[in-house]
PDB file of C-alpha atoms in Angstrom:
ATOM      1  CA  MET A   1     -10.536 -15.765  18.422  1.00 37.00           C
ATOM      2  CA  THR A   2     -11.889 -18.559  16.217  1.00 37.00           C
ATOM      3  CA  LEU A   3     -10.023 -19.843  13.210  1.00 38.00           C
ATOM      4  CA  PRO A   4     -12.221 -20.750  10.193  1.00 37.00           C
ATOM      5  CA  SER A   5     -12.505 -24.543  10.025  1.00 33.00           C
ATOM      6  CA  GLU A   6     -11.325 -24.753   6.412  1.00 35.00           C
ATOM      7  CA  ILE A   7      -8.024 -22.926   7.083  1.00 36.00           C
ATOM      8  CA  PHE A   8      -5.141 -24.769   8.749  1.00 33.00           C
ATOM      9  CA  ALA A   9      -1.352 -24.620   8.746  1.00 35.00           C
ATOM     10  CA  ILE A  10       1.462 -26.902   9.737  1.00 31.00           C
ATOM     11  CA  GLN A  11       2.811 -25.948  13.154  1.00 32.00           C
ATOM     12  CA  ASP A  12       6.237 -27.545  12.862  1.00 33.00           C
ATOM     13  CA  ARG A  13       7.141 -25.545   9.740  1.00 35.00           C
ATOM     14  CA  LEU A  14       6.209 -22.115  11.050  1.00 36.00           C
ATOM     15  CA  SER A  15       9.174 -21.135  13.216  1.00 39.00           C
ATOM     16  CA  LYS A  16       9.976 -18.269  10.813  1.00 52.00           C
ATOM     17  CA  PRO A  17       7.150 -17.956   8.278  1.00 56.00           C
ATOM     18  CA  ASP A  18       7.871 -15.643   5.344  1.00 62.00           C
ATOM     19  CA  LYS A  19       4.438 -15.787   3.700  1.00 64.00           C
ATOM     20  CA  TRP A  20       1.222 -14.549   5.295  1.00 64.00           C
ATOM     21  CA  MET A  21      -2.404 -14.383   4.214  1.00 62.00           C
ATOM     22  CA  SER A  22      -5.200 -12.278   5.629  1.00 61.00           C
ATOM     23  CA  VAL A  23      -8.188 -14.192   6.990  1.00 56.00           C
ATOM     24  CA  GLY A  24     -11.675 -12.767   7.420  1.00 53.00           C
ATOM     25  CA  ASN A  25     -10.302  -9.186   7.481  1.00 52.00           C
ATOM     26  CA  ARG A  26      -9.425  -9.815  11.134  1.00 52.00           C
ATOM     27  CA  TYR A  27      -5.958 -11.324  11.346  1.00 50.00           C
ATOM     28  CA  PHE A  28      -2.976 -12.788   9.490  1.00 63.00           C
ATOM     29  CA  LEU A  29      -2.238 -16.476   9.196  1.00 58.00           C
ATOM     30  CA  PRO A  30       1.090 -18.042   8.116  1.00 59.00           C
ATOM     31  CA  HIS A  31       0.862 -19.722   4.737  1.00 60.00           C
ATOM     32  CA  VAL A  32       2.623 -23.029   4.169  1.00 55.00           C
ATOM     33  CA  SER A  33       2.946 -24.825   0.842  1.00 55.00           C
ATOM     34  CA  PRO A  34       2.477 -27.607  -0.002  1.00 50.00           C
ATOM     35  CA  PRO A  35      -0.066 -28.649   2.650  1.00 46.00           C
ATOM     36  CA  ARG A  36      -0.222 -32.166   4.087  1.00 43.00           C
ATOM     37  CA  GLU A  37      -3.243 -34.409   4.023  1.00 40.00           C
ATOM     38  CA  ARG A  38      -5.197 -34.032   7.295  1.00 37.00           C
ATOM     39  CA  SER A  39      -2.080 -33.622   9.510  1.00 37.00           C
ATOM     40  CA  TYR A  40      -2.902 -30.045  10.456  1.00 36.00           C
ATOM     41  CA  SER A  41      -2.858 -28.047  13.650  1.00 41.00           C
ATOM     42  CA  CYS A  42      -3.925 -24.450  14.138  1.00 45.00           C
ATOM     43  CA  ALA A  43      -0.998 -22.049  13.751  1.00 49.00           C
ATOM     44  CA  GLU A  44      -0.344 -18.925  15.729  1.00 59.00           C
ATOM     45  CA  ILE A  45      -2.412 -16.091  14.280  1.00 63.00           C
ATOM     46  CA  ILE A  46      -1.592 -12.402  14.626  1.00 62.00           C
ATOM     47  CA  ASP A  47      -3.276  -9.057  14.051  1.00 61.00           C
ATOM     48  CA  ARG A  48      -0.067  -7.259  13.092  1.00 69.00           C
ATOM     49  CA  LEU A  49       2.800  -8.420  10.907  1.00 75.00           C
ATOM     50  CA  ASN A  50       6.398  -7.841  11.871  1.00 79.00           C
ATOM     51  CA  PRO A  51       7.739  -4.622  10.337  1.00 85.00           C
ATOM     52  CA  GLY A  52       9.748  -5.067   7.152  1.00 86.00           C
ATOM     53  CA  TYR A  53       9.505  -5.208   3.374  1.00 90.00           C
ATOM     54  CA  TYR A  54       6.754  -7.310   1.755  1.00 89.00           C
ATOM     55  CA  GLU A  55       5.784  -8.262  -1.775  1.00 88.00           C
ATOM     56  CA  ILE A  56       2.198  -9.134  -2.732  1.00 85.00           C
ATOM     57  CA  ASP A  57       1.874 -12.545  -4.332  1.00 80.00           C
ATOM     58  CA  GLU A  58      -1.239 -14.108  -5.878  1.00 74.00           C
ATOM     59  CA  ILE A  59      -1.734 -17.875  -5.953  1.00 69.00           C
ATOM     60  CA  TYR A  60      -4.557 -20.252  -6.812  1.00 62.00           C
ATOM     61  CA  SER A  61      -6.518 -21.521  -3.832  1.00 58.00           C
ATOM     62  CA  PRO A  62      -9.018 -24.418  -3.774  1.00 57.00           C
ATOM     63  CA  LEU A  63     -11.062 -22.384  -1.273  1.00 56.00           C
ATOM     64  CA  ARG A  64     -11.514 -19.436  -3.633  1.00 54.00           C
ATOM     65  CA  ASP A  65     -10.477 -18.338  -7.121  1.00 56.00           C
ATOM     66  CA  SER A  66      -7.233 -16.800  -5.913  1.00 61.00           C
ATOM     67  CA  LEU A  67      -5.422 -15.998  -2.693  1.00 70.00           C
ATOM     68  CA  LEU A  68      -3.291 -12.945  -1.933  1.00 76.00           C
ATOM     69  CA  LEU A  69      -0.188 -13.472   0.159  1.00 78.00           C
ATOM     70  CA  LEU A  70       2.351 -11.123   1.687  1.00 81.00           C
ATOM     71  CA  GLU A  71       5.860 -12.488   1.210  1.00 83.00           C
ATOM     72  CA  LYS A  72       8.730 -11.037   3.238  1.00 84.00           C
ATOM     73  CA  ILE A  73      11.650  -9.618   1.234  1.00 86.00           C
ATOM     74  CA  ASP A  74      14.927 -10.042   3.078  1.00 85.00           C
ATOM     75  CA  ILE A  75      17.203  -7.024   3.403  1.00 85.00           C
ATOM     76  CA  LYS A  76      20.800  -7.826   4.310  1.00 81.00           C
ATOM     77  CA  GLN A  77      22.496  -5.679   6.918  1.00 76.00           C
ATOM     78  CA  GLU A  78      25.287  -4.714   4.510  1.00 74.00           C
ATOM     79  CA  GLU A  79      22.631  -3.190   2.237  1.00 77.00           C
ATOM     80  CA  VAL A  80      21.683  -0.679   4.945  1.00 80.00           C
ATOM     81  CA  ILE A  81      23.981   2.323   4.517  1.00 80.00           C
ATOM     82  CA  ILE A  82      23.271   5.807   5.842  1.00 79.00           C
ATOM     83  CA  PHE A  83      26.232   8.203   5.757  1.00 81.00           C
ATOM     84  CA  PRO A  84      26.250  11.025   8.331  1.00 80.00           C
ATOM     85  CA  ASN A  85      25.593  14.564   7.024  1.00 80.00           C
ATOM     86  CA  SER A  86      24.614  13.182   3.625  1.00 81.00           C
ATOM     87  CA  PRO A  87      21.554  13.296   1.330  1.00 79.00           C
ATOM     88  CA  GLN A  88      20.748   9.785   2.589  1.00 81.00           C
ATOM     89  CA  GLU A  89      20.524  11.063   6.157  1.00 88.00           C
ATOM     90  CA  GLU A  90      18.392  14.041   5.079  1.00 89.00           C
ATOM     91  CA  ILE A  91      15.912  11.740   3.324  1.00 88.00           C
ATOM     92  CA  LEU A  92      15.745   9.403   6.315  1.00 88.00           C
ATOM     93  CA  ASN A  93      15.167  12.290   8.732  1.00 91.00           C
ATOM     94  CA  GLU A  94      12.343  13.545   6.495  1.00 90.00           C
ATOM     95  CA  MET A  95      10.684  10.126   6.762  1.00 88.00           C
ATOM     96  CA  LEU A  96      11.129   9.782  10.521  1.00 88.00           C
ATOM     97  CA  GLU A  97       9.812  13.312  11.105  1.00 92.00           C
ATOM     98  CA  PHE A  98       6.702  12.541   9.032  1.00 93.00           C
ATOM     99  CA  TRP A  99       5.680   9.663  11.301  1.00 90.00           C
ATOM    100  CA  ASP A 100       6.147  11.881  14.370  1.00 90.00           C
ATOM    101  CA  LEU A 101       3.754  14.525  12.976  1.00 93.00           C
ATOM    102  CA  GLN A 102       0.638  12.375  12.694  1.00 91.00           C
ATOM    103  CA  LYS A 103      -1.286  14.277  15.383  1.00 93.00           C
ATOM    104  CA  LYS A 104      -0.605  17.613  13.659  1.00 95.00           C
ATOM    105  CA  TYR A 105      -2.005  16.256  10.386  1.00 93.00           C
ATOM    106  CA  GLU A 106      -5.119  15.124  12.239  1.00 92.00           C
ATOM    107  CA  GLN A 107      -5.385  18.487  14.025  1.00 95.00           C
ATOM    108  CA  PHE A 108      -5.707  20.260  10.660  1.00 94.00           C
ATOM    109  CA  ASN A 109      -7.899  17.493   9.207  1.00 92.00           C
ATOM    110  CA  LEU A 110      -5.309  16.594   6.573  1.00 90.00           C
ATOM    111  CA  PRO A 111      -4.670  13.065   5.264  1.00 90.00           C
ATOM    112  CA  HIS A 112      -1.512  11.732   6.876  1.00 92.00           C
ATOM    113  CA  LYS A 113       0.480  10.903   3.744  1.00 93.00           C
ATOM    114  CA  ARG A 114       3.711  11.997   2.100  1.00 93.00           C
ATOM    115  CA  GLY A 115       5.246  11.486  -1.344  1.00 94.00           C
ATOM    116  CA  ILE A 116       9.038  11.367  -1.790  1.00 94.00           C
ATOM    117  CA  LEU A 117      10.770  10.957  -5.158  1.00 95.00           C
ATOM    118  CA  LEU A 118      14.439   9.974  -5.523  1.00 95.00           C
ATOM    119  CA  TYR A 119      15.918  10.630  -8.948  1.00 95.00           C
ATOM    120  CA  GLY A 120      19.288  10.685 -10.659  1.00 92.00           C
ATOM    121  CA  PRO A 121      21.577   8.615 -12.898  1.00 91.00           C
ATOM    122  CA  PRO A 122      21.779   4.834 -12.417  1.00 91.00           C
ATOM    123  CA  GLY A 123      24.175   3.346  -9.902  1.00 89.00           C
ATOM    124  CA  ASN A 124      24.156   6.055  -7.246  1.00 87.00           C
ATOM    125  CA  GLY A 125      22.420   4.250  -4.430  1.00 86.00           C
ATOM    126  CA  LYS A 126      18.691   4.890  -4.838  1.00 91.00           C
ATOM    127  CA  THR A 127      17.858   1.239  -4.141  1.00 90.00           C
ATOM    128  CA  THR A 128      20.292   1.188  -1.208  1.00 88.00           C
ATOM    129  CA  ILE A 129      18.640   4.276   0.272  1.00 90.00           C
ATOM    130  CA  VAL A 130      15.193   2.729  -0.175  1.00 92.00           C
ATOM    131  CA  LYS A 131      16.274  -0.427   1.672  1.00 91.00           C
ATOM    132  CA  SER A 132      17.964   1.624   4.395  1.00 90.00           C
ATOM    133  CA  ILE A 133      14.832   3.729   4.893  1.00 90.00           C
ATOM    134  CA  ILE A 134      12.676   0.601   5.071  1.00 92.00           C
ATOM    135  CA  GLU A 135      14.904  -0.877   7.778  1.00 90.00           C
ATOM    136  CA  LYS A 136      15.264   2.322   9.814  1.00 89.00           C
ATOM    137  CA  CYS A 137      11.524   3.104   9.715  1.00 90.00           C
ATOM    138  CA  ALA A 138      10.809  -0.485  10.738  1.00 89.00           C
ATOM    139  CA  GLN A 139      13.164  -0.114  13.711  1.00 88.00           C
ATOM    140  CA  HIS A 140      11.986   3.321  14.847  1.00 87.00           C
ATOM    141  CA  HIS A 141       8.277   3.248  13.962  1.00 88.00           C
ATOM    142  CA  ARG A 142       7.431  -0.402  13.228  1.00 89.00           C
ATOM    143  CA  ALA A 143       6.535   0.691   9.703  1.00 90.00           C
ATOM    144  CA  MET A 144       5.545  -1.944   7.176  1.00 90.00           C
ATOM    145  CA  SER A 145       6.668  -1.544   3.537  1.00 93.00           C
ATOM    146  CA  LEU A 146       4.891  -2.876   0.454  1.00 92.00           C
ATOM    147  CA  LYS A 147       6.343  -3.245  -3.017  1.00 92.00           C
ATOM    148  CA  PHE A 148       3.974  -1.552  -5.471  1.00 90.00           C
ATOM    149  CA  THR A 149       1.838  -3.681  -7.747  1.00 80.00           C
ATOM    150  CA  SER A 150      -0.978  -2.089  -9.721  1.00 71.00           C
ATOM    151  CA  GLU A 151      -3.043  -5.289  -9.780  1.00 75.00           C
ATOM    152  CA  ASN A 152      -3.486  -6.259  -6.136  1.00 82.00           C
ATOM    153  CA  LEU A 153      -2.263  -3.381  -3.975  1.00 87.00           C
ATOM    154  CA  GLN A 154      -5.678  -1.864  -3.233  1.00 86.00           C
ATOM    155  CA  THR A 155      -7.176  -5.230  -2.293  1.00 83.00           C
ATOM    156  CA  MET A 156      -4.327  -6.030   0.069  1.00 85.00           C
ATOM    157  CA  MET A 157      -4.397  -2.529   1.555  1.00 88.00           C
ATOM    158  CA  LYS A 158      -8.098  -2.930   2.323  1.00 86.00           C
ATOM    159  CA  ASP A 159      -7.328  -6.157   4.177  1.00 83.00           C
ATOM    160  CA  ILE A 160      -4.472  -4.567   6.114  1.00 85.00           C
ATOM    161  CA  ARG A 161      -6.582  -1.557   7.076  1.00 86.00           C
ATOM    162  CA  SER A 162      -9.457  -3.824   8.149  1.00 83.00           C
ATOM    163  CA  ILE A 163      -7.083  -5.668  10.461  1.00 80.00           C
ATOM    164  CA  ASN A 164      -5.120  -2.637  11.711  1.00 81.00           C
ATOM    165  CA  GLU A 165      -6.306   0.762  10.486  1.00 83.00           C
ATOM    166  CA  LYS A 166      -3.368   2.578  12.148  1.00 85.00           C
ATOM    167  CA  GLU A 167      -0.636   0.530  10.465  1.00 88.00           C
ATOM    168  CA  LYS A 168       2.236   2.729   9.237  1.00 92.00           C
ATOM    169  CA  ILE A 169       2.934   1.795   5.632  1.00 93.00           C
ATOM    170  CA  ILE A 170       5.534   2.721   3.020  1.00 95.00           C
ATOM    171  CA  ILE A 171       4.517   2.067  -0.592  1.00 95.00           C
ATOM    172  CA  VAL A 172       7.714   1.493  -2.614  1.00 96.00           C
ATOM    173  CA  MET A 173       7.662   2.301  -6.335  1.00 95.00           C
ATOM    174  CA  GLU A 174      11.075   1.649  -7.871  1.00 94.00           C
ATOM    175  CA  ASP A 175      11.482   2.762 -11.501  1.00 94.00           C
ATOM    176  CA  LEU A 176       8.314   4.837 -11.393  1.00 94.00           C
ATOM    177  CA  ASP A 177       8.707   5.854 -15.044  1.00 93.00           C
ATOM    178  CA  ALA A 178       8.387   2.192 -16.074  1.00 92.00           C
ATOM    179  CA  ILE A 179       5.343   1.668 -13.832  1.00 90.00           C
ATOM    180  CA  VAL A 180       3.304   4.571 -15.209  1.00 89.00           C
ATOM    181  CA  SER A 181       4.302   3.933 -18.828  1.00 86.00           C
ATOM    182  CA  ASN A 182       2.824   0.418 -18.798  1.00 75.00           C
ATOM    183  CA  SER A 183      -0.742   1.632 -19.384  1.00 77.00           C
ATOM    184  CA  ALA A 184      -3.159   4.514 -18.836  1.00 79.00           C
ATOM    185  CA  TRP A 185      -4.789   2.336 -16.181  1.00 79.00           C
ATOM    186  CA  ALA A 186      -1.506   2.023 -14.239  1.00 83.00           C
ATOM    187  CA  MET A 187      -1.053   5.797 -14.400  1.00 87.00           C
ATOM    188  CA  SER A 188      -4.585   6.315 -13.093  1.00 86.00           C
ATOM    189  CA  GLU A 189      -3.999   3.840 -10.234  1.00 85.00           C
ATOM    190  CA  VAL A 190      -0.819   5.663  -9.189  1.00 89.00           C
ATOM    191  CA  LEU A 191      -2.427   9.133  -9.327  1.00 89.00           C
ATOM    192  CA  ASN A 192      -5.496   8.061  -7.342  1.00 86.00           C
ATOM    193  CA  MET A 193      -3.249   6.506  -4.730  1.00 88.00           C
ATOM    194  CA  LEU A 194      -0.997   9.579  -4.457  1.00 90.00           C
ATOM    195  CA  ASP A 195      -4.015  11.890  -4.228  1.00 87.00           C
ATOM    196  CA  GLY A 196      -5.385   9.929  -1.289  1.00 79.00           C
ATOM    197  CA  ASN A 197      -8.753   9.387  -2.968  1.00 74.00           C
ATOM    198  CA  ASN A 198      -9.131   6.242  -0.905  1.00 77.00           C
ATOM    199  CA  ASN A 199      -8.849   6.331   2.889  1.00 83.00           C
ATOM    200  CA  ILE A 200      -6.828   3.128   2.879  1.00 89.00           C
ATOM    201  CA  PHE A 201      -3.826   5.176   1.748  1.00 89.00           C
ATOM    202  CA  THR A 202      -3.650   7.420   4.807  1.00 89.00           C
ATOM    203  CA  ASN A 203      -0.793   6.999   7.286  1.00 91.00           C
ATOM    204  CA  CYS A 204       1.361   6.225   4.236  1.00 93.00           C
ATOM    205  CA  VAL A 205       4.587   7.353   2.648  1.00 94.00           C
ATOM    206  CA  PHE A 206       4.930   6.877  -1.102  1.00 94.00           C
ATOM    207  CA  LEU A 207       8.624   6.338  -1.820  1.00 95.00           C
ATOM    208  CA  ALA A 208       9.482   6.294  -5.537  1.00 95.00           C
ATOM    209  CA  THR A 209      12.668   6.209  -7.598  1.00 95.00           C
ATOM    210  CA  THR A 210      13.477   6.942 -11.216  1.00 95.00           C
ATOM    211  CA  ASN A 211      16.608   7.167 -13.342  1.00 94.00           C
ATOM    212  CA  TYR A 212      14.699   9.166 -15.956  1.00 94.00           C
ATOM    213  CA  PRO A 213      12.591  11.973 -14.432  1.00 93.00           C
ATOM    214  CA  GLU A 214      12.221  13.513 -17.896  1.00 93.00           C
ATOM    215  CA  LYS A 215       9.991  10.544 -18.806  1.00 92.00           C
ATOM    216  CA  LEU A 216       7.483  11.446 -16.082  1.00 91.00           C
ATOM    217  CA  GLN A 217       4.587  13.763 -16.880  1.00 90.00           C
ATOM    218  CA  GLU A 218       4.297  17.130 -15.141  1.00 89.00           C
ATOM    219  CA  ARG A 219       1.137  16.010 -13.363  1.00 88.00           C
ATOM    220  CA  VAL A 220       3.303  13.448 -11.573  1.00 88.00           C
ATOM    221  CA  LEU A 221       6.475  15.479 -11.091  1.00 87.00           C
ATOM    222  CA  ASN A 222       5.260  18.967 -10.361  1.00 85.00           C
ATOM    223  CA  ARG A 223       2.355  18.670  -7.974  1.00 83.00           C
ATOM    224  CA  PRO A 224       2.694  18.847  -4.192  1.00 81.00           C
ATOM    225  CA  SER A 225       0.451  16.342  -2.412  1.00 84.00           C
ATOM    226  CA  ARG A 226       1.576  13.796  -4.987  1.00 90.00           C
ATOM    227  CA  PHE A 227       5.333  14.057  -4.571  1.00 92.00           C
ATOM    228  CA  ASP A 228       5.940  16.641  -1.864  1.00 91.00           C
ATOM    229  CA  LYS A 229       9.741  16.364  -1.813  1.00 92.00           C
ATOM    230  CA  ARG A 230      12.158  15.465  -4.579  1.00 92.00           C
ATOM    231  CA  PHE A 231      15.764  14.490  -3.910  1.00 92.00           C
ATOM    232  CA  LYS A 232      18.403  14.320  -6.634  1.00 91.00           C
ATOM    233  CA  LEU A 233      21.089  11.687  -6.151  1.00 89.00           C
ATOM    234  CA  GLY A 234      23.862  12.570  -8.564  1.00 88.00           C
ATOM    235  CA  ASN A 235      27.379  11.232  -8.736  1.00 89.00           C
ATOM    236  CA  PRO A 236      28.887  11.249  -5.225  1.00 89.00           C
ATOM    237  CA  VAL A 237      30.978  14.195  -4.075  1.00 90.00           C
ATOM    238  CA  VAL A 238      34.390  13.814  -2.408  1.00 93.00           C
ATOM    239  CA  LYS A 239      32.989  13.324   1.113  1.00 90.00           C
ATOM    240  CA  ILE A 240      30.516  10.624   0.045  1.00 89.00           C
ATOM    241  CA  ARG A 241      33.107   8.813  -2.100  1.00 91.00           C
ATOM    242  CA  ASN A 242      35.482   8.792   0.850  1.00 92.00           C
ATOM    243  CA  GLN A 243      32.798   7.486   3.241  1.00 89.00           C
ATOM    244  CA  TYR A 244      31.707   4.799   0.778  1.00 90.00           C
ATOM    245  CA  ILE A 245      35.230   3.567   0.075  1.00 91.00           C
ATOM    246  CA  GLU A 246      36.002   3.499   3.803  1.00 89.00           C
ATOM    247  CA  SER A 247      32.839   1.460   4.411  1.00 87.00           C
ATOM    248  CA  LEU A 248      33.858  -1.067   1.722  1.00 87.00           C
ATOM    249  CA  LEU A 249      37.332  -1.414   3.196  1.00 87.00           C
ATOM    250  CA  SER A 250      36.297  -1.462   6.860  1.00 82.00           C
ATOM    251  CA  ARG A 251      36.016  -5.264   7.020  1.00 68.00           C
ATOM    252  CA  HIS A 252      39.262  -5.899   5.141  1.00 66.00           C
ATOM    253  CA  ASP A 253      41.920  -4.013   7.096  1.00 63.00           C
ATOM    254  CA  GLU A 254      44.632  -6.650   6.625  1.00 62.00           C
ATOM    255  CA  GLU A 255      44.063  -6.957   2.878  1.00 61.00           C
ATOM    256  CA  GLN A 256      43.911  -3.170   2.592  1.00 59.00           C
ATOM    257  CA  GLU A 257      47.356  -2.941   4.150  1.00 59.00           C
ATOM    258  CA  SER A 258      48.783  -5.724   1.977  1.00 56.00           C
ATOM    259  CA  LYS A 259      47.469  -4.054  -1.185  1.00 65.00           C
ATOM    260  CA  LYS A 260      48.754  -0.667  -0.005  1.00 72.00           C
ATOM    261  CA  ILE A 261      45.446   1.049  -0.653  1.00 82.00           C
ATOM    262  CA  ASP A 262      45.668   4.834  -0.880  1.00 88.00           C
ATOM    263  CA  VAL A 263      42.106   5.931  -0.080  1.00 91.00           C
ATOM    264  CA  SER A 264      42.766   9.583  -0.870  1.00 92.00           C
ATOM    265  CA  GLN A 265      44.064   8.631  -4.338  1.00 92.00           C
ATOM    266  CA  TRP A 266      41.084   6.346  -4.883  1.00 92.00           C
ATOM    267  CA  VAL A 267      38.747   9.202  -3.953  1.00 94.00           C
ATOM    268  CA  LYS A 268      40.566  11.569  -6.325  1.00 94.00           C
ATOM    269  CA  ASP A 269      40.587   9.107  -9.234  1.00 93.00           C
ATOM    270  CA  THR A 270      36.847   8.350  -8.999  1.00 92.00           C
ATOM    271  CA  LYS A 271      35.584  11.890  -9.559  1.00 92.00           C
ATOM    272  CA  GLY A 272      32.501  11.623 -11.783  1.00 90.00           C
ATOM    273  CA  PHE A 273      32.077   7.909 -11.031  1.00 90.00           C
ATOM    274  CA  SER A 274      28.885   6.408  -9.620  1.00 90.00           C
ATOM    275  CA  LEU A 275      28.796   4.363  -6.419  1.00 89.00           C
ATOM    276  CA  ALA A 276      28.299   1.276  -8.594  1.00 90.00           C
ATOM    277  CA  HIS A 277      31.560   2.032 -10.438  1.00 91.00           C
ATOM    278  CA  ILE A 278      33.406   2.471  -7.147  1.00 91.00           C
ATOM    279  CA  LYS A 279      32.031  -0.832  -5.873  1.00 91.00           C
ATOM    280  CA  GLU A 280      33.241  -2.555  -9.046  1.00 92.00           C
ATOM    281  CA  ILE A 281      36.793  -1.346  -8.318  1.00 92.00           C
ATOM    282  CA  PHE A 282      36.537  -2.988  -4.897  1.00 92.00           C
ATOM    283  CA  ILE A 283      35.234  -6.257  -6.414  1.00 92.00           C
ATOM    284  CA  SER A 284      37.962  -6.260  -9.062  1.00 92.00           C
ATOM    285  CA  MET A 285      40.704  -5.777  -6.463  1.00 91.00           C
ATOM    286  CA  PHE A 286      39.485  -7.874  -3.538  1.00 89.00           C
ATOM    287  CA  ILE A 287      37.527 -10.642  -5.293  1.00 90.00           C
ATOM    288  CA  PHE A 288      39.391 -11.020  -8.596  1.00 93.00           C
ATOM    289  CA  ASP A 289      42.742  -9.909  -7.144  1.00 91.00           C
ATOM    290  CA  ARG A 290      43.418  -7.368  -9.875  1.00 91.00           C
ATOM    291  CA  SER A 291      45.739  -4.427  -9.312  1.00 91.00           C
ATOM    292  CA  TYR A 292      44.365  -0.984  -8.606  1.00 90.00           C
ATOM    293  CA  GLU A 293      45.741   0.287 -11.915  1.00 92.00           C
ATOM    294  CA  GLU A 294      44.101  -2.495 -13.949  1.00 93.00           C
ATOM    295  CA  SER A 295      40.816  -2.061 -12.073  1.00 92.00           C
ATOM    296  CA  MET A 296      40.769   1.689 -12.746  1.00 91.00           C
ATOM    297  CA  LYS A 297      41.584   1.175 -16.437  1.00 91.00           C
ATOM    298  CA  ASN A 298      38.693  -1.272 -16.828  1.00 89.00           C
ATOM    299  CA  LEU A 299      36.315   1.170 -15.145  1.00 85.00           C
ATOM    300  CA  LYS A 300      37.405   4.059 -17.344  1.00 84.00           C
ATOM    301  CA  ASP A 301      36.901   1.852 -20.405  1.00 84.00           C
ATOM    302  CA  MET A 302      33.377   1.060 -19.190  1.00 79.00           C
ATOM    303  CA  LYS A 303      32.531   4.758 -19.206  1.00 72.00           C
ATOM    304  CA  LYS A 304      33.302   4.967 -22.920  1.00 73.00           C
ATOM    305  CA  LYS A 305      30.340   4.696 -25.248  1.00 68.00           C
ATOM    306  CA  LEU A 306      30.113   1.411 -27.127  1.00 63.00           C
ATOM    307  CA  SER A 307      29.274   1.247 -30.793  1.00 63.00           C
ATOM    308  CA  SER A 308      28.848  -1.678 -33.166  1.00 62.00           C
ATOM    309  CA  ASP A 309      30.360   0.541 -35.892  1.00 63.00           C
ATOM    310  CA  ASP A 310      33.799   0.338 -34.263  1.00 58.00           C
ATOM    311  CA  ASP A 311      35.787  -1.862 -36.682  1.00 55.00           C
ATOM    312  CA  LYS A 312      38.808  -2.374 -34.435  1.00 56.00           C
ATOM    313  CA  THR A 313      39.509  -6.031 -33.730  1.00 50.00           C
ATOM    314  CA  ASN A 314      38.769  -6.898 -30.117  1.00 55.00           C
ATOM    315  CA  LYS A 315      40.649  -9.187 -27.740  1.00 53.00           C
ATOM    316  CA  LEU A 316      38.657 -12.201 -28.921  1.00 53.00           C
ATOM    317  CA  GLY A 317      40.036 -11.774 -32.426  1.00 54.00           C
ATOM    318  CA  TYR A 318      36.842 -10.532 -34.050  1.00 52.00           C
ATOM    319  CA  SER A 319      36.181  -7.354 -35.967  1.00 51.00           C
ATOM    320  CA  SER A 320      33.060  -5.815 -37.470  1.00 49.00           C
ATOM    321  CA  GLU A 321      34.107  -6.926 -40.973  1.00 48.00           C
ATOM    322  CA  SER A 322      31.808  -9.393 -42.689  1.00 42.00           C
ATOM    323  CA  LEU A 323      33.161 -12.912 -42.837  1.00 41.00           C
TER     324      LEU A 323
END
């Protein structure tokens, strides 16, 4: 394999490269910035990136008008949470099963693609599930995940398919309602991609989230082959609250005992709370060393609607009265 003479990289800074560029539609090359003057050596080049989550970045290049890079997005292990017998596990199993059924899709001459939409109120773990799915699919199927961008996704997908046409890819579209509301062109890009009008989007899962499904048009929401499965993630039920609280406390057994944590009471008191609210109780108690009672009171106050018309003087000594 011959590396183009105008492309070089610095060997001693490539032990764990996190940015890659496609070269000649044949392989990926680590990208290093800033380059050194004439102190180059050819870097290791590969025809398949490590599985994981990537963001497309565009930079200026002296060799051409612009250069597209794939930059790795780190996912911390504590962000990967899949509770047994939960909606999270059901969604993950749906994804893993899809990859196993590729030959059946081909047998019936169907494009191997799947659309999954996660919806529900903010703070109930949609982003956590997305990250967990990315990690688990990377482990089990070496799937590569790309963060959606309407500008450069098709160009990068063409490069990836030219290098490895069988690559398993997850296209991640968080806050889909915001993406499609940006412009009619963005909506058209999303629909064409979901419909599989371009062969580069086969062997793909489209994984989208929204807090506001009512903002999405029916042609997005209610059409199989665009989003084939929809999963609602509402406020967690008793079992999920218990599992989540136990997972937060699992690394702090000694502190849990010293604070006399009653998990069953915590589960009972957080009915109707989101996972984000429950996590804030943990932060208040274990980071800021507040009591359970004070932490719960603050969370209940947060659930109250705020209004600038409230003329009660606040703790800072201000009221809504004109000075």
